[in-house]
Short mmCIF file of C-alpha atoms in Angstrom, two decimals:
data_model
loop_
_atom_site.label_atom_id
_atom_site.label_comp_id
_atom_site.label_asym_id
_atom_site.label_seq_id
_atom_site.Cartn_x
_atom_site.Cartn_y
_atom_site.Cartn_z
CA UNK Q 1 60.63 -41.08 63.00
CA UNK Q 2 63.14 -43.81 62.89
CA UNK Q 3 64.03 -46.41 65.74
CA UNK Q 4 67.83 -46.51 64.38
CA UNK Q 5 69.94 -45.33 61.81
CA UNK Q 6 69.00 -46.10 58.26
CA UNK Q 7 65.60 -47.48 59.57
CA UNK Q 8 62.66 -46.11 57.80
CA UNK Q 9 59.13 -47.08 56.98
CA UNK Q 10 56.39 -48.64 59.02
CA UNK Q 11 56.96 -50.01 62.35
CA UNK Q 12 55.92 -53.63 63.00
CA UNK Q 13 55.01 -54.54 66.37
CA UNK Q 14 54.11 -57.82 67.70
CA UNK Q 15 53.00 -59.08 70.96
CA UNK Q 16 50.68 -61.38 72.83
CA UNK Q 17 48.13 -58.65 73.68
CA UNK Q 18 47.47 -55.13 72.56
CA UNK Q 19 45.21 -52.53 74.29
CA UNK Q 20 44.17 -49.48 72.34
CA UNK Q 21 43.04 -46.50 74.50
CA UNK Q 22 41.45 -44.48 71.69
CA UNK Q 23 40.83 -41.29 73.57
CA UNK Q 24 44.03 -41.20 75.45
CA UNK Q 25 45.76 -42.21 72.37
CA UNK Q 26 47.98 -44.70 74.07
CA UNK Q 27 48.66 -48.22 72.85
CA UNK Q 28 50.19 -50.80 75.02
CA UNK Q 29 51.81 -54.18 73.75
CA UNK Q 30 52.25 -56.73 76.33
CA UNK Q 31 53.96 -60.13 76.46
CA UNK Q 32 57.09 -60.50 74.53
CA UNK Q 33 56.61 -57.32 72.75
CA UNK Q 34 58.99 -56.33 69.64
CA UNK Q 35 59.24 -53.42 67.43
CA UNK Q 36 60.84 -53.72 64.39
CA UNK Q 37 61.77 -50.92 61.88
CA UNK Q 38 64.31 -51.82 59.09
CA UNK Q 39 67.25 -53.42 60.99
CA UNK Q 40 66.47 -51.45 64.21
CA UNK Q 41 64.74 -53.79 66.91
CA UNK Q 42 63.41 -52.83 70.32
CA UNK Q 43 62.21 -55.72 72.36
CA UNK Q 44 60.71 -55.78 75.75
CA UNK Q 45 58.07 -57.15 78.21
CA UNK Q 46 55.79 -54.05 77.50
CA UNK Q 47 55.97 -51.62 74.97
CA UNK Q 48 53.68 -48.50 75.14
CA UNK Q 49 53.27 -46.00 72.17
CA UNK Q 50 51.96 -42.53 73.07
CA UNK Q 51 50.43 -40.40 70.26
CA UNK Q 52 49.46 -36.80 69.92
CA UNK Q 53 45.94 -35.90 70.52
CA UNK Q 54 44.42 -34.03 67.87
CA UNK Q 55 42.75 -30.97 69.20
CA UNK Q 56 39.05 -31.14 69.32
CA UNK Q 57 39.15 -34.72 69.03
CA UNK Q 58 38.06 -35.46 72.65
CA UNK Q 59 34.64 -36.76 71.65
CA UNK Q 60 36.00 -39.09 68.96
CA UNK Q 61 36.49 -42.78 69.63
CA UNK Q 62 38.85 -44.19 66.93
CA UNK Q 63 42.58 -43.53 67.26
CA UNK Q 64 42.16 -41.52 63.94
CA UNK Q 65 41.60 -38.88 66.48
CA UNK Q 66 45.26 -39.24 67.56
CA UNK Q 67 48.38 -37.65 65.75
CA UNK Q 68 51.83 -38.71 65.29
CA UNK Q 69 53.84 -40.92 67.59
CA UNK Q 70 55.41 -38.82 70.36
CA UNK Q 71 57.19 -41.50 72.25
CA UNK Q 72 57.37 -45.27 72.79
CA UNK Q 73 58.26 -46.72 76.37
CA UNK Q 74 59.76 -49.95 76.86
CA UNK Q 75 59.66 -51.76 80.22
CA UNK Q 76 61.17 -54.92 81.56
CA UNK Q 77 64.15 -56.78 79.72
CA UNK Q 78 64.68 -54.11 77.33
CA UNK Q 79 66.75 -55.10 74.33
CA UNK Q 80 67.64 -52.78 71.64
CA UNK Q 81 69.48 -53.59 68.23
CA UNK Q 82 70.63 -50.96 65.63
CA UNK Q 83 71.65 -51.70 62.09
CA UNK Q 84 75.37 -50.86 63.13
CA UNK Q 85 75.50 -54.19 65.25
CA UNK Q 86 74.92 -52.13 68.39
CA UNK Q 87 73.25 -54.31 70.96
CA UNK Q 88 72.05 -52.82 74.10
CA UNK Q 89 70.21 -54.29 77.15
CA UNK Q 90 68.62 -52.54 79.92
CA UNK Q 91 65.71 -52.26 82.47
CA UNK Q 92 63.76 -49.48 80.75
CA UNK Q 93 63.86 -47.59 77.56
CA UNK Q 94 62.26 -44.74 75.96
CA UNK Q 95 62.31 -43.67 72.23
CA UNK Q 96 61.73 -39.93 71.85
CA UNK Q 97 60.40 -39.41 68.23
CA UNK Q 98 60.84 -35.79 68.32
CA UNK Q 99 64.45 -35.78 69.54
CA UNK Q 100 65.41 -39.06 67.75
CA UNK Q 101 66.72 -40.70 70.72
CA UNK Q 102 66.67 -44.03 72.48
CA UNK Q 103 67.37 -43.97 76.26
CA UNK Q 104 68.01 -46.92 78.21
CA UNK Q 105 68.24 -46.92 81.88
CA UNK Q 106 68.69 -49.30 84.79
CA UNK Q 107 71.49 -51.97 84.27
CA UNK Q 108 72.68 -50.90 80.95
CA UNK Q 109 75.05 -53.16 78.97
CA UNK Q 110 76.08 -52.20 75.53
CA UNK Q 111 77.93 -54.41 73.09
CA UNK Q 112 79.52 -53.65 69.85
CA UNK Q 113 81.44 -56.26 68.30
CA UNK Q 114 83.91 -57.29 71.15
CA UNK Q 115 83.53 -54.00 72.73
CA UNK Q 116 81.53 -53.91 75.89
CA UNK Q 117 80.38 -50.81 77.81
CA UNK Q 118 78.33 -50.90 81.12
CA UNK Q 119 76.70 -48.08 83.05
CA UNK Q 120 73.22 -46.83 84.41
CA UNK Q 121 72.12 -44.78 81.62
CA UNK Q 122 72.69 -44.61 77.73
CA UNK Q 123 71.24 -42.17 75.22
CA UNK Q 124 71.45 -43.13 71.60
CA UNK Q 125 70.81 -41.02 68.79
CA UNK Q 126 68.72 -42.90 66.35
CA UNK Q 127 69.84 -40.90 63.22
CA UNK Q 128 73.71 -40.96 63.72
CA UNK Q 129 73.80 -44.01 65.78
CA UNK Q 130 76.02 -42.43 68.37
CA UNK Q 131 75.61 -43.72 71.67
CA UNK Q 132 76.76 -41.93 75.05
CA UNK Q 133 76.86 -43.75 78.28
CA UNK Q 134 76.12 -41.66 81.28
CA UNK Q 135 77.06 -42.45 84.75
CA UNK Q 136 75.34 -41.28 87.91
CA UNK Q 137 78.28 -41.67 90.46
CA UNK Q 138 81.44 -39.94 90.64
CA UNK Q 139 84.85 -40.71 92.39
CA UNK Q 140 87.48 -43.22 91.81
CA UNK Q 141 85.89 -46.52 92.91
CA UNK Q 142 82.09 -45.48 92.69
CA UNK Q 143 80.55 -48.64 91.49
CA UNK Q 144 77.88 -46.93 89.30
CA UNK Q 145 80.36 -45.33 87.03
CA UNK Q 146 80.54 -46.22 83.49
CA UNK Q 147 82.97 -49.04 82.78
CA UNK Q 148 84.12 -50.48 79.24
CA UNK Q 149 86.37 -52.83 77.55
CA UNK Q 150 87.50 -52.03 73.92
CA UNK Q 151 89.61 -54.18 71.75
CA UNK Q 152 91.76 -52.02 69.13
CA UNK Q 153 91.07 -53.44 65.65
CA UNK Q 154 93.88 -55.41 64.04
CA UNK Q 155 95.06 -52.36 61.81
CA UNK Q 156 95.49 -50.11 64.60
CA UNK Q 157 97.40 -53.03 66.71
CA UNK Q 158 100.16 -53.35 63.74
CA UNK Q 159 100.49 -49.61 63.35
CA UNK Q 160 101.16 -49.27 67.15
CA UNK Q 161 103.96 -51.95 67.20
CA UNK M 1 -57.57 -60.21 130.34
CA UNK M 2 -59.33 -63.49 131.41
CA UNK M 3 -57.51 -66.81 131.65
CA UNK M 4 -59.49 -68.07 128.63
CA UNK M 5 -58.06 -65.36 126.49
CA UNK M 6 -54.62 -65.87 128.02
CA UNK M 7 -53.94 -69.15 126.10
CA UNK M 8 -55.18 -67.96 122.96
CA UNK M 9 -52.90 -64.72 123.10
CA UNK M 10 -50.11 -66.90 124.44
CA UNK M 11 -50.20 -69.28 121.50
CA UNK M 12 -49.39 -66.44 118.94
CA UNK M 13 -47.10 -64.95 121.02
CA UNK M 14 -44.93 -68.24 121.31
CA UNK M 15 -45.26 -68.48 117.36
CA UNK M 16 -43.89 -64.99 117.23
CA UNK M 17 -41.26 -65.97 119.53
CA UNK M 18 -40.28 -68.93 117.64
CA UNK M 19 -40.33 -67.29 114.33
CA UNK M 20 -38.19 -64.27 115.90
CA UNK M 21 -35.69 -66.97 117.33
CA UNK M 22 -35.43 -68.67 114.01
CA UNK M 23 -34.97 -65.37 112.19
CA UNK M 24 -32.28 -64.22 114.60
CA UNK M 25 -30.59 -67.57 114.28
CA UNK M 26 -30.65 -67.25 110.59
CA UNK M 27 -29.15 -63.72 110.80
CA UNK M 28 -26.43 -64.86 113.14
CA UNK M 29 -25.59 -67.79 110.71
CA UNK M 30 -25.43 -65.39 107.70
CA UNK M 31 -23.10 -63.11 109.64
CA UNK M 32 -20.85 -65.79 109.81
CA UNK M 33 -21.42 -67.45 106.46
CA UNK M 34 -21.31 -64.44 104.20
CA UNK M 35 -17.85 -62.91 105.22
CA UNK M 36 -16.60 -66.51 105.09
CA UNK M 37 -17.78 -66.65 101.43
CA UNK M 38 -16.27 -63.47 100.70
CA UNK M 39 -12.85 -64.40 102.09
CA UNK M 40 -13.13 -67.68 100.18
CA UNK M 41 -13.83 -65.89 96.89
CA UNK M 42 -10.94 -63.45 97.66
CA UNK M 43 -8.53 -66.30 98.33
CA UNK M 44 -9.59 -67.98 95.17
CA UNK M 45 -8.89 -65.02 93.31
CA UNK M 46 -5.39 -64.46 94.45
CA UNK M 47 -4.63 -68.23 94.15
CA UNK M 48 -5.66 -68.23 90.42
CA UNK M 49 -3.62 -65.15 89.70
CA UNK M 50 -0.49 -66.38 91.29
CA UNK M 51 -0.94 -69.81 89.82
CA UNK M 52 -1.11 -68.43 86.11
CA UNK M 53 1.66 -65.88 86.83
CA UNK M 54 4.00 -68.58 88.07
CA UNK M 55 3.09 -71.21 85.77
CA UNK M 56 2.73 -69.18 82.64
CA UNK M 57 4.62 -71.25 80.02
CA UNK M 58 4.83 -70.13 76.52
CA UNK M 59 2.56 -72.32 74.66
CA UNK M 60 4.76 -75.06 73.09
CA UNK M 61 4.93 -74.83 69.45
CA UNK M 62 2.85 -77.70 67.86
CA UNK M 63 4.25 -79.54 64.95
CA UNK M 64 1.99 -77.89 62.31
CA UNK M 65 2.91 -74.31 63.66
CA UNK M 66 4.27 -72.09 60.96
CA UNK M 67 7.47 -70.15 62.40
CA UNK M 68 6.82 -66.33 62.70
CA UNK M 69 8.70 -64.67 59.75
CA UNK M 70 9.54 -60.97 59.94
CA UNK M 71 10.42 -58.85 57.01
CA UNK M 72 12.80 -56.06 57.51
CA UNK M 73 12.49 -56.29 61.29
CA UNK M 74 13.74 -53.46 63.46
CA UNK M 75 14.82 -53.62 67.11
CA UNK M 76 15.90 -50.62 69.04
CA UNK M 77 16.93 -49.89 72.64
CA UNK M 78 19.62 -48.20 74.75
CA UNK M 79 22.65 -49.58 76.32
CA UNK M 80 23.53 -48.87 79.81
CA UNK M 81 25.76 -45.84 78.83
CA UNK M 82 22.69 -44.22 77.25
CA UNK M 83 23.72 -44.99 73.50
CA UNK M 84 20.70 -45.98 71.27
CA UNK M 85 21.05 -48.75 69.08
CA UNK M 86 19.14 -49.85 65.93
CA UNK M 87 19.22 -53.44 64.82
CA UNK M 88 17.77 -54.15 61.27
CA UNK M 89 17.92 -57.12 59.12
CA UNK M 90 16.75 -58.38 55.54
CA UNK M 91 14.56 -61.03 57.33
CA UNK M 92 14.14 -62.78 60.70
CA UNK M 93 12.44 -65.80 61.97
CA UNK M 94 11.52 -66.51 65.54
CA UNK M 95 12.58 -69.72 66.83
CA UNK M 96 9.68 -71.84 67.30
CA UNK M 97 11.02 -73.35 70.53
CA UNK M 98 12.08 -70.21 71.99
CA UNK M 99 10.10 -66.99 70.88
CA UNK M 100 12.55 -64.74 72.57
CA UNK M 101 15.46 -66.08 70.09
CA UNK M 102 15.26 -64.42 66.54
CA UNK M 103 17.22 -65.70 63.69
CA UNK M 104 18.37 -62.72 61.60
CA UNK M 105 19.41 -62.73 57.91
CA UNK M 106 21.95 -60.08 56.92
CA UNK M 107 21.65 -58.18 60.44
CA UNK M 108 22.93 -54.78 60.68
CA UNK M 109 23.53 -52.81 63.89
CA UNK M 110 24.16 -49.21 64.16
CA UNK M 111 25.13 -47.82 67.63
CA UNK M 112 25.01 -44.43 68.67
CA UNK M 113 23.95 -43.27 65.26
CA UNK M 114 25.26 -39.55 64.51
CA UNK M 115 26.81 -39.40 68.02
CA UNK M 116 30.40 -39.26 68.73
CA UNK M 117 30.65 -42.98 69.47
CA UNK M 118 29.10 -44.33 66.34
CA UNK M 119 29.69 -47.72 65.45
CA UNK M 120 28.33 -50.13 62.91
CA UNK M 121 28.67 -53.89 62.82
CA UNK M 122 26.96 -56.15 60.15
CA UNK M 123 27.22 -59.75 59.33
CA UNK M 124 25.80 -62.49 57.15
CA UNK M 125 23.86 -64.25 59.73
CA UNK M 126 22.93 -63.46 63.31
CA UNK M 127 20.94 -64.54 66.43
CA UNK M 128 19.21 -61.90 68.57
CA UNK M 129 18.37 -62.99 72.17
CA UNK M 130 15.72 -60.56 73.06
CA UNK M 131 15.48 -61.34 76.64
CA UNK M 132 19.30 -61.19 77.28
CA UNK M 133 20.00 -58.46 74.72
CA UNK M 134 22.78 -60.40 73.09
CA UNK M 135 23.36 -60.44 69.50
CA UNK M 136 25.52 -62.99 68.00
CA UNK M 137 26.99 -62.24 64.36
CA UNK M 138 28.66 -64.70 62.15
CA UNK M 139 30.03 -65.45 58.82
CA UNK M 140 32.01 -62.38 57.64
CA UNK M 141 31.47 -59.84 60.37
CA UNK M 142 32.40 -56.18 59.65
CA UNK M 143 32.95 -53.52 62.46
CA UNK M 144 33.35 -49.91 61.74
CA UNK M 145 33.59 -46.84 63.65
CA UNK M 146 34.88 -43.34 62.85
CA UNK M 147 38.43 -44.50 62.21
CA UNK M 148 38.67 -48.15 62.48
CA UNK M 149 37.48 -50.93 60.15
CA UNK M 150 37.91 -54.52 61.20
CA UNK M 151 36.64 -58.02 59.74
CA UNK M 152 36.39 -61.07 61.64
CA UNK M 153 34.69 -64.29 61.67
CA UNK M 154 32.30 -63.86 64.53
CA UNK M 155 31.42 -61.50 67.36
CA UNK M 156 29.00 -61.15 70.20
CA UNK M 157 27.57 -57.66 70.82
CA UNK M 158 25.83 -57.21 74.20
CA UNK M 159 23.14 -54.48 73.65
CA UNK M 160 23.00 -53.76 77.36
CA UNK M 161 26.52 -52.79 77.83
CA UNK M 162 27.46 -51.76 74.50
CA UNK M 163 30.39 -53.99 74.41
CA UNK M 164 31.72 -56.13 71.64
CA UNK M 165 33.73 -59.29 72.08
CA UNK M 166 34.89 -61.74 69.45
CA UNK M 167 36.90 -65.04 69.60
CA UNK M 168 37.60 -65.52 66.08
CA UNK M 169 40.76 -64.03 64.26
CA UNK M 170 40.25 -60.14 63.40
CA UNK M 171 42.14 -58.13 61.21
CA UNK M 172 41.63 -54.46 59.98
CA UNK M 173 43.13 -51.08 60.02
CA UNK M 174 42.35 -48.17 62.19
CA UNK M 175 44.08 -44.86 63.27
CA UNK M 176 47.07 -47.03 64.89
CA UNK M 177 47.59 -48.80 61.47
CA UNK M 178 47.02 -52.37 60.40
CA UNK M 179 46.11 -54.93 63.36
CA UNK M 180 45.72 -58.71 63.22
CA UNK M 181 44.87 -60.95 66.37
CA UNK M 182 43.28 -64.00 67.59
CA UNK M 183 40.57 -62.57 69.53
CA UNK M 184 39.33 -58.99 70.55
CA UNK M 185 37.16 -56.88 72.68
CA UNK M 186 35.73 -53.29 72.54
CA UNK M 187 34.76 -51.70 75.71
CA UNK M 188 33.73 -48.54 77.18
CA UNK M 189 32.05 -46.55 74.45
CA UNK M 190 34.51 -48.05 71.99
CA UNK M 191 37.28 -46.21 73.91
CA UNK M 192 39.44 -49.29 74.61
CA UNK M 193 39.90 -52.11 72.29
CA UNK M 194 41.90 -55.10 73.33
CA UNK M 195 43.33 -57.62 71.07
CA UNK M 196 44.77 -60.93 72.10
CA UNK M 197 46.67 -63.92 70.62
CA UNK M 198 49.54 -63.30 68.18
CA UNK M 199 49.00 -59.59 67.88
CA UNK M 200 50.81 -58.04 64.80
CA UNK M 201 50.59 -54.32 64.29
CA UNK M 202 51.91 -52.25 61.51
CA UNK M 203 52.42 -48.53 62.53
CA UNK M 204 52.82 -45.90 59.88
CA UNK M 205 55.26 -43.48 60.98
CA UNK M 206 55.90 -39.76 59.96
CA UNK M 207 58.52 -39.38 57.14
#
């Protein structure tokens, strides 16, 4: 389970408030919530972590009755940073621990160095660091199509002259 | 019956009439007075009961009174969710000014012992308010349930609702991982825990 490429170890989450629902195995951080793992960072107004429920644990009160992390949902002013200087903003985000993906939706803006990419949905592979911007509209002037600005690096510029 | 006799026989008859009139007057009077006395006694009885009930003040402790000291006291009860609680302590003293307030030494509370929602809380010092059912714990409070173990400075446990709240900083570890915060509350049967103020959590992830 890693939030970004080369990010391992425990996830440190800070916030103004934490609510732990022991039986439902759901923990919700509210108020400038930030999850940090290695160099990967997920920041949002609310972060909610959903854990697996161990069978036969319905009676238990503690979260120990809960298993591994399944999913982490981020809501409101989502900001996701990976170790490859990839910075993405969106309205909502979901980290799927099983598929190792972070999906951001809403008004998604991804920045890497000088390159900027904008669309309505971006899916990141947290192991390879690959990001795929997906648009919901088709057609030449459709507004919700992904748009991007890329600056070729100096080497490729001199080679192309 | 001749005239001479008439006055003689009339005289005793008048005396009889007089005695009879006095007797019936007495009976008439008693018929009124006795029920009135009964009613007065009854009212007096009700009045004294009401008076003692509403004005029953615990007897103020005199200066020389020795406080009531309890050795290994044990308080039991049930919260409104039906969970039994047992509160024990090394020793306890009843507050001389308020008998409902019990000052505890090394209090230990067990909630829902051997049940699915068992929780233990203990501290160095405590005050138990028997009337309100509130237990204040202080000086190194430790709270444990099946999976969580937290330490905090002070905490307030309401034996009626079974809820714990604390305003002091708390830290500990649970199934979720390590948690630190400025204040906390445990609600429901321990189903919901809320931490507030500078919350820091360390989640152990699967390799």
